[in-house]
Amino acid sequence: MERGIVPSRSRDNHEWLAALASSGETQEAALADLRAVLVSGLQRGLAAWIDPHSPQLETLVEEASQEALVRILGRLDTFEGRSRFTTWAYKVAIRIALTQLRRKQWKELSLEQMLEPRTGEGGEPSVIDPQAGPEAIVEQQDLLARISRILEEELTQRQLAVMTAVALRGVPMEALAQKMGIERNALYKMMHDARLKLKRRLAREGLKVEDVMATFEARNTAGGRVVRREGA
Amino acid sequence: MSSFMDRLRYWISAGRRPSLALSPSAVAIMSQQIASTQEVEYSCDDVYRLLDQFAEAVLRGEDAAPWVPLIRAHLERCPDCRAEFDALMRSLRVAET
């Protein structure tokens, strides 16, 4: 080891930055240390998403850590020192790894396929548990029709499709945004605008969101499932 | 005349926009999202900028920073950012031990 090179465990933020911004063996040693830090961090961090013993994890960790090193080197000046340097580096690597993972997992689907309802979704008969009582059923049906009308009137078809894809079917925003040709941040803002619009409209209509939620909560709808109308 | 035009508009728009058939559980989920909506929310970029600092604060049991509620609220709403936070915590927790 070159004299003056600090092992990774004892590097503080300033030493990381100085070593990575230097050149020659000092920089190479720091890069090697940082790569090792990122690889072990990604292996632990991604264990909930990929089998820790799978070759896919190894490939993903390798690719993401390499890309992260390049990105980190190019953005050293954006590190503001508000956390440990390695925590910041983990954050960069994890964003890269999970973005890659989501895009790979959803790459076979087109945007329209991501947005289209699953078979049977939305086509369920809109009838609540008959045991809720006839008055409750009528109330719930009326409210359901009202909410559906508000959604139709306030949101574009695309906004509604995006919201239901994310909220109901768990389509990752990252994968969706990529297919839409926008950044995830822009997609979040679009969804925020849509939610705000709906919230204001509900308020204008005198509907309390809490009441709507209570009416359709899982306990009122046979565990969240719609009960098929007899004879339907 | 106007009623004819209204009907025409209605049929044209009805053809373009199929009627919604949301299930009660779907309405409940959408309502939950609307209920938690705030005028000012952190975006994914805002959260990403602070995520490393936030994760360390959580590990130290600190909760005092004024932006903490905004980050927590975003993580409740955004599954993508939530996944990144969870992964970061996993990396840090094991590294700490």
Coordinates of C-alpha atoms in Angstrom, one line a residue:
Chain A
M1 CA 0.0 0.0 0.0
E2 CA 1.3 3.5 -0.9
R3 CA 2.3 5.6 2.1
G4 CA -0.5 7.8 3.1
I5 CA -3.3 5.7 1.7
V6 CA -5.9 5.3 4.3
P7 CA -7.8 2.0 4.6
S8 CA -11.5 2.3 3.9
R9 CA -12.7 1.7 7.4
S10 CA -10.7 4.6 8.8
R11 CA -11.4 7.1 6.0
D12 CA -13.5 10.0 7.0
N13 CA -15.5 12.1 4.5
H14 CA -12.7 14.5 3.8
E15 CA -10.3 11.6 3.2
W16 CA -12.6 9.8 0.8
L17 CA -13.1 13.0 -1.2
A18 CA -9.4 13.8 -1.3
A19 CA -8.4 10.3 -2.3
L20 CA -11.1 10.0 -5.0
A21 CA -10.3 13.4 -6.4
S22 CA -6.6 12.6 -6.5
S23 CA -4.8 10.5 -9.2
G24 CA -2.6 7.6 -9.5
E25 CA -2.3 4.9 -6.9
T26 CA -4.1 6.9 -4.2
Q27 CA -7.2 7.3 -6.4
E28 CA -7.0 3.6 -7.6
A29 CA -6.8 2.4 -4.0
A30 CA -9.8 4.5 -3.0
L31 CA -11.8 3.3 -6.0
A32 CA -11.0 -0.3 -5.1
D33 CA -12.0 0.3 -1.5
L34 CA -15.2 2.1 -2.5
R35 CA -16.1 -0.7 -5.0
A36 CA -15.7 -3.3 -2.2
V37 CA -17.9 -1.1 0.1
L38 CA -20.6 -0.8 -2.6
V39 CA -20.6 -4.5 -3.6
S40 CA -21.1 -5.7 0.0
G41 CA -23.7 -2.9 0.6
L42 CA -25.6 -3.8 -2.5
Q43 CA -25.5 -7.5 -1.7
R44 CA -27.1 -6.8 1.7
G45 CA -29.4 -4.1 0.5
L46 CA -30.9 -6.0 -2.4
A47 CA -31.4 -9.3 -0.6
A48 CA -35.1 -8.5 -0.2
W49 CA -35.6 -8.2 -3.9
I50 CA -33.4 -10.9 -5.4
D51 CA -32.3 -14.3 -4.0
P52 CA -28.9 -13.6 -2.4
H53 CA -27.5 -16.8 -4.0
S54 CA -28.7 -16.1 -7.5
P55 CA -26.4 -15.3 -10.4
Q56 CA -28.8 -12.4 -11.2
L57 CA -27.8 -10.7 -8.0
E58 CA -24.1 -11.0 -8.7
T59 CA -24.5 -9.6 -12.2
L60 CA -26.7 -6.7 -11.0
V61 CA -24.4 -5.9 -8.1
E62 CA -21.4 -5.9 -10.5
E63 CA -23.0 -3.7 -13.1
A64 CA -24.6 -1.3 -10.6
S65 CA -21.4 -0.8 -8.5
Q66 CA -19.4 -0.1 -11.7
E67 CA -21.9 2.5 -12.9
A68 CA -22.1 3.9 -9.4
L69 CA -18.4 4.4 -9.2
V70 CA -18.5 6.4 -12.5
R71 CA -21.4 8.5 -11.3
I72 CA -19.9 9.1 -7.9
L73 CA -16.6 10.2 -9.4
G74 CA -18.4 12.6 -11.7
R75 CA -20.5 14.1 -8.9
L76 CA -18.1 14.3 -6.0
D77 CA -18.8 18.1 -5.9
T78 CA -22.5 17.4 -5.2
F79 CA -21.7 15.5 -1.9
E80 CA -22.6 18.0 0.8
G81 CA -21.2 16.1 3.7
R82 CA -24.6 15.8 5.5
S83 CA -24.1 12.1 5.9
R84 CA -21.2 9.7 5.9
F85 CA -19.6 9.5 2.4
T86 CA -20.3 5.7 2.2
T87 CA -24.0 6.2 3.1
W88 CA -24.2 8.7 0.2
A89 CA -22.4 6.3 -2.1
Y90 CA -24.8 3.4 -1.1
K91 CA -27.7 5.7 -1.9
V92 CA -26.3 6.4 -5.4
A93 CA -25.6 2.7 -6.0
I94 CA -29.0 1.5 -4.7
R95 CA -30.9 4.0 -7.0
I96 CA -28.9 2.6 -10.0
A97 CA -29.4 -1.1 -9.0
L98 CA -33.2 -0.8 -8.3
T99 CA -33.8 1.2 -11.4
Q100 CA -32.0 -1.4 -13.5
L101 CA -33.9 -4.2 -11.7
R102 CA -37.3 -2.6 -12.3
R103 CA -36.6 -1.8 -15.9
K104 CA -35.5 -5.4 -16.6
Q105 CA -38.4 -6.9 -14.8
W106 CA -40.9 -4.8 -16.8
K107 CA -39.1 -4.4 -20.1
E108 CA -41.2 -7.0 -21.9
L109 CA -44.4 -5.0 -21.4
S110 CA -45.4 -2.0 -23.5
L111 CA -46.8 1.1 -21.9
E112 CA -50.3 0.2 -22.9
Q113 CA -49.9 -3.3 -21.4
M114 CA -48.7 -1.7 -18.2
L115 CA -51.7 0.6 -18.1
E116 CA -54.4 -1.8 -19.2
P117 CA -56.5 -3.3 -16.4
R118 CA -55.8 -6.9 -15.5
T119 CA -58.4 -9.5 -16.6
G120 CA -61.5 -9.0 -14.5
E121 CA -60.2 -5.8 -12.8
G122 CA -62.8 -3.2 -12.6
G123 CA -65.3 -5.6 -14.1
E124 CA -66.3 -7.0 -10.8
P125 CA -69.9 -6.4 -10.0
S126 CA -70.0 -3.3 -7.8
V127 CA -72.1 -4.8 -5.1
I128 CA -71.0 -4.8 -1.5
D129 CA -71.4 -7.6 0.9
P130 CA -75.2 -8.2 1.1
Q131 CA -74.8 -8.7 4.9
A132 CA -74.1 -5.0 5.1
G133 CA -77.8 -4.4 4.9
P134 CA -79.9 -3.0 2.0
E135 CA -79.5 0.7 3.1
A136 CA -75.8 0.3 3.3
I137 CA -75.6 -1.3 -0.1
V138 CA -77.6 1.5 -1.7
E139 CA -75.4 4.1 0.0
Q140 CA -72.3 2.3 -1.1
Q141 CA -73.5 1.9 -4.7
D142 CA -74.5 5.6 -4.9
L143 CA -71.1 6.7 -3.5
L144 CA -69.3 4.4 -5.8
A145 CA -71.1 5.8 -8.8
R146 CA -70.4 9.4 -7.6
I147 CA -66.7 8.7 -7.1
S148 CA -66.4 7.1 -10.5
R149 CA -68.0 10.1 -12.1
I150 CA -65.7 12.5 -10.3
L151 CA -62.7 10.4 -11.4
E152 CA -63.9 10.4 -15.0
E153 CA -64.6 14.2 -15.0
E154 CA -61.4 15.4 -13.2
L155 CA -58.8 13.1 -14.7
T156 CA -57.7 12.4 -18.2
Q157 CA -57.9 8.8 -19.2
R158 CA -54.1 8.6 -19.1
Q159 CA -53.9 10.1 -15.6
L160 CA -56.5 7.6 -14.3
A161 CA -54.8 4.7 -16.0
V162 CA -51.4 5.7 -14.4
M163 CA -52.9 6.1 -11.0
T164 CA -54.6 2.8 -11.0
A165 CA -51.6 1.0 -12.5
V166 CA -49.4 2.3 -9.6
A167 CA -51.9 2.2 -6.8
L168 CA -53.9 -1.0 -7.6
R169 CA -51.5 -3.1 -9.6
G170 CA -48.1 -2.1 -8.1
V171 CA -46.5 -1.1 -11.4
P172 CA -43.2 0.6 -10.4
M173 CA -43.2 4.3 -11.2
E174 CA -39.7 4.0 -12.5
A175 CA -40.6 1.4 -15.1
L176 CA -43.8 3.4 -16.0
A177 CA -41.9 6.7 -16.3
Q178 CA -39.3 5.1 -18.6
K179 CA -42.0 3.8 -21.0
M180 CA -43.6 7.3 -20.9
G181 CA -40.3 8.9 -21.7
I182 CA -40.3 11.1 -18.6
E183 CA -38.4 11.1 -15.3
R184 CA -39.9 9.4 -12.2
N185 CA -39.9 12.7 -10.5
A186 CA -42.2 14.2 -13.3
L187 CA -44.5 11.2 -13.0
Y188 CA -44.8 11.7 -9.2
K189 CA -45.6 15.4 -9.8
M190 CA -48.2 14.4 -12.3
M191 CA -49.8 12.1 -9.8
H192 CA -49.6 14.7 -7.1
D193 CA -51.5 17.2 -9.3
A194 CA -54.1 14.6 -10.0
R195 CA -54.6 13.7 -6.3
L196 CA -54.8 17.4 -5.5
K197 CA -57.4 18.0 -8.2
L198 CA -59.5 15.1 -6.8
K199 CA -59.2 16.2 -3.2
R200 CA -60.4 19.7 -4.1
R201 CA -63.3 18.4 -6.2
L202 CA -64.4 16.1 -3.3
A203 CA -64.3 19.1 -1.0
R204 CA -66.4 21.1 -3.4
E205 CA -68.9 18.3 -3.6
G206 CA -69.1 18.2 0.2
L207 CA -67.6 14.7 0.3
K208 CA -65.2 13.9 3.2
V209 CA -62.5 11.5 2.0
E210 CA -62.5 9.9 5.5
D211 CA -66.2 9.1 5.0
V212 CA -65.6 7.6 1.6
M213 CA -62.7 5.5 3.0
A214 CA -64.9 4.3 5.9
T215 CA -67.7 3.3 3.5
F216 CA -65.4 1.2 1.4
E217 CA -62.9 0.0 4.0
A218 CA -62.1 -3.7 3.9
R219 CA -64.3 -4.5 6.8
N220 CA -67.3 -3.1 4.9
T221 CA -66.6 -4.9 1.7
A222 CA -66.2 -8.5 2.8
G223 CA -62.4 -8.2 3.3
G224 CA -61.9 -5.9 0.4
R225 CA -63.4 -8.3 -2.1
V226 CA -66.5 -7.5 -3.9
V227 CA -69.3 -10.0 -3.3
R228 CA -71.0 -11.2 -6.4
R229 CA -74.6 -10.2 -6.7
E230 CA -76.9 -13.2 -6.5
G231 CA -78.1 -14.1 -10.0
A232 CA -75.7 -11.7 -11.6
Chain B
M1 CA -80.5 22.3 -31.0
S2 CA -78.2 22.5 -28.0
S3 CA -79.7 19.3 -26.6
F4 CA -78.9 17.6 -29.9
M5 CA -75.3 18.9 -29.7
D6 CA -75.0 17.9 -26.1
R7 CA -76.2 14.4 -26.9
L8 CA -73.7 14.3 -29.8
R9 CA -70.9 15.4 -27.6
Y10 CA -71.9 12.8 -25.0
W11 CA -71.9 10.0 -27.5
I12 CA -68.6 11.0 -28.9
S13 CA -67.0 11.3 -25.5
A14 CA -68.6 8.1 -24.3
G15 CA -67.1 6.3 -27.3
R16 CA -63.7 7.6 -26.5
R17 CA -63.9 7.1 -22.8
P18 CA -65.2 3.8 -21.6
S19 CA -67.2 4.1 -18.4
L20 CA -65.3 3.3 -15.2
A21 CA -66.1 0.2 -13.2
L22 CA -64.1 0.6 -10.0
S23 CA -64.5 -1.9 -7.3
P24 CA -65.1 -0.8 -3.7
S25 CA -61.7 -1.9 -2.7
A26 CA -60.2 0.1 -5.6
V27 CA -62.1 3.2 -4.4
A28 CA -60.9 2.6 -0.9
I29 CA -57.3 2.6 -2.1
M30 CA -57.7 5.7 -4.3
S31 CA -59.5 7.5 -1.4
Q32 CA -56.6 6.6 0.9
Q33 CA -54.2 8.2 -1.5
I34 CA -56.4 11.3 -1.9
A35 CA -56.8 11.6 1.9
S36 CA -53.1 11.7 2.5
T37 CA -52.5 14.3 -0.3
Q38 CA -51.0 17.6 0.9
E39 CA -50.7 20.9 -1.0
V40 CA -47.0 20.7 -0.6
E41 CA -45.3 17.4 -1.0
Y42 CA -41.7 16.4 -1.4
S43 CA -41.0 15.0 -4.9
C44 CA -38.9 11.9 -5.6
D45 CA -35.9 14.2 -6.3
D46 CA -36.4 16.1 -3.0
V47 CA -36.4 12.8 -1.1
Y48 CA -33.4 11.4 -2.9
R49 CA -31.4 14.5 -2.0
L50 CA -32.0 13.9 1.7
L51 CA -32.3 10.1 1.8
D52 CA -28.8 9.4 3.1
Q53 CA -29.1 12.0 5.8
F54 CA -32.6 10.7 6.7
A55 CA -31.5 7.1 6.9
E56 CA -28.7 8.0 9.4
A57 CA -31.1 10.1 11.4
V58 CA -33.5 7.1 11.6
L59 CA -30.7 4.8 12.8
R60 CA -29.7 7.3 15.5
G61 CA -33.4 7.6 16.5
E62 CA -33.5 11.3 15.7
D63 CA -36.7 12.7 14.3
A64 CA -36.4 16.4 14.9
A65 CA -35.5 17.8 11.5
P66 CA -38.4 19.9 9.9
W67 CA -38.2 17.9 6.7
V68 CA -38.6 14.5 8.4
P69 CA -42.5 14.5 8.2
L70 CA -42.3 15.4 4.5
I71 CA -40.0 12.5 3.8
R72 CA -42.0 10.0 5.8
A73 CA -45.2 11.1 4.0
H74 CA -43.5 10.7 0.6
L75 CA -42.2 7.2 1.5
E76 CA -45.8 6.2 2.5
R77 CA -47.0 7.2 -1.0
C78 CA -44.1 6.3 -3.3
P79 CA -43.3 2.6 -3.4
D80 CA -40.2 3.2 -5.5
C81 CA -38.6 5.6 -3.0
R82 CA -39.7 3.4 -0.2
A83 CA -37.9 0.4 -1.7
E84 CA -34.7 2.6 -2.0
F85 CA -35.0 3.6 1.6
D86 CA -35.5 0.0 2.7
A87 CA -32.5 -1.1 0.7
L88 CA -30.4 1.7 2.1
M89 CA -31.4 0.8 5.7
R90 CA -30.5 -2.9 5.1
S91 CA -27.1 -1.9 3.8
L92 CA -26.5 0.4 6.8
R93 CA -27.9 -1.8 9.5
V94 CA -25.8 -4.8 8.6
A95 CA -22.8 -2.6 8.1
E96 CA -23.2 -1.2 11.6
T97 CA -23.1 -4.6 13.2

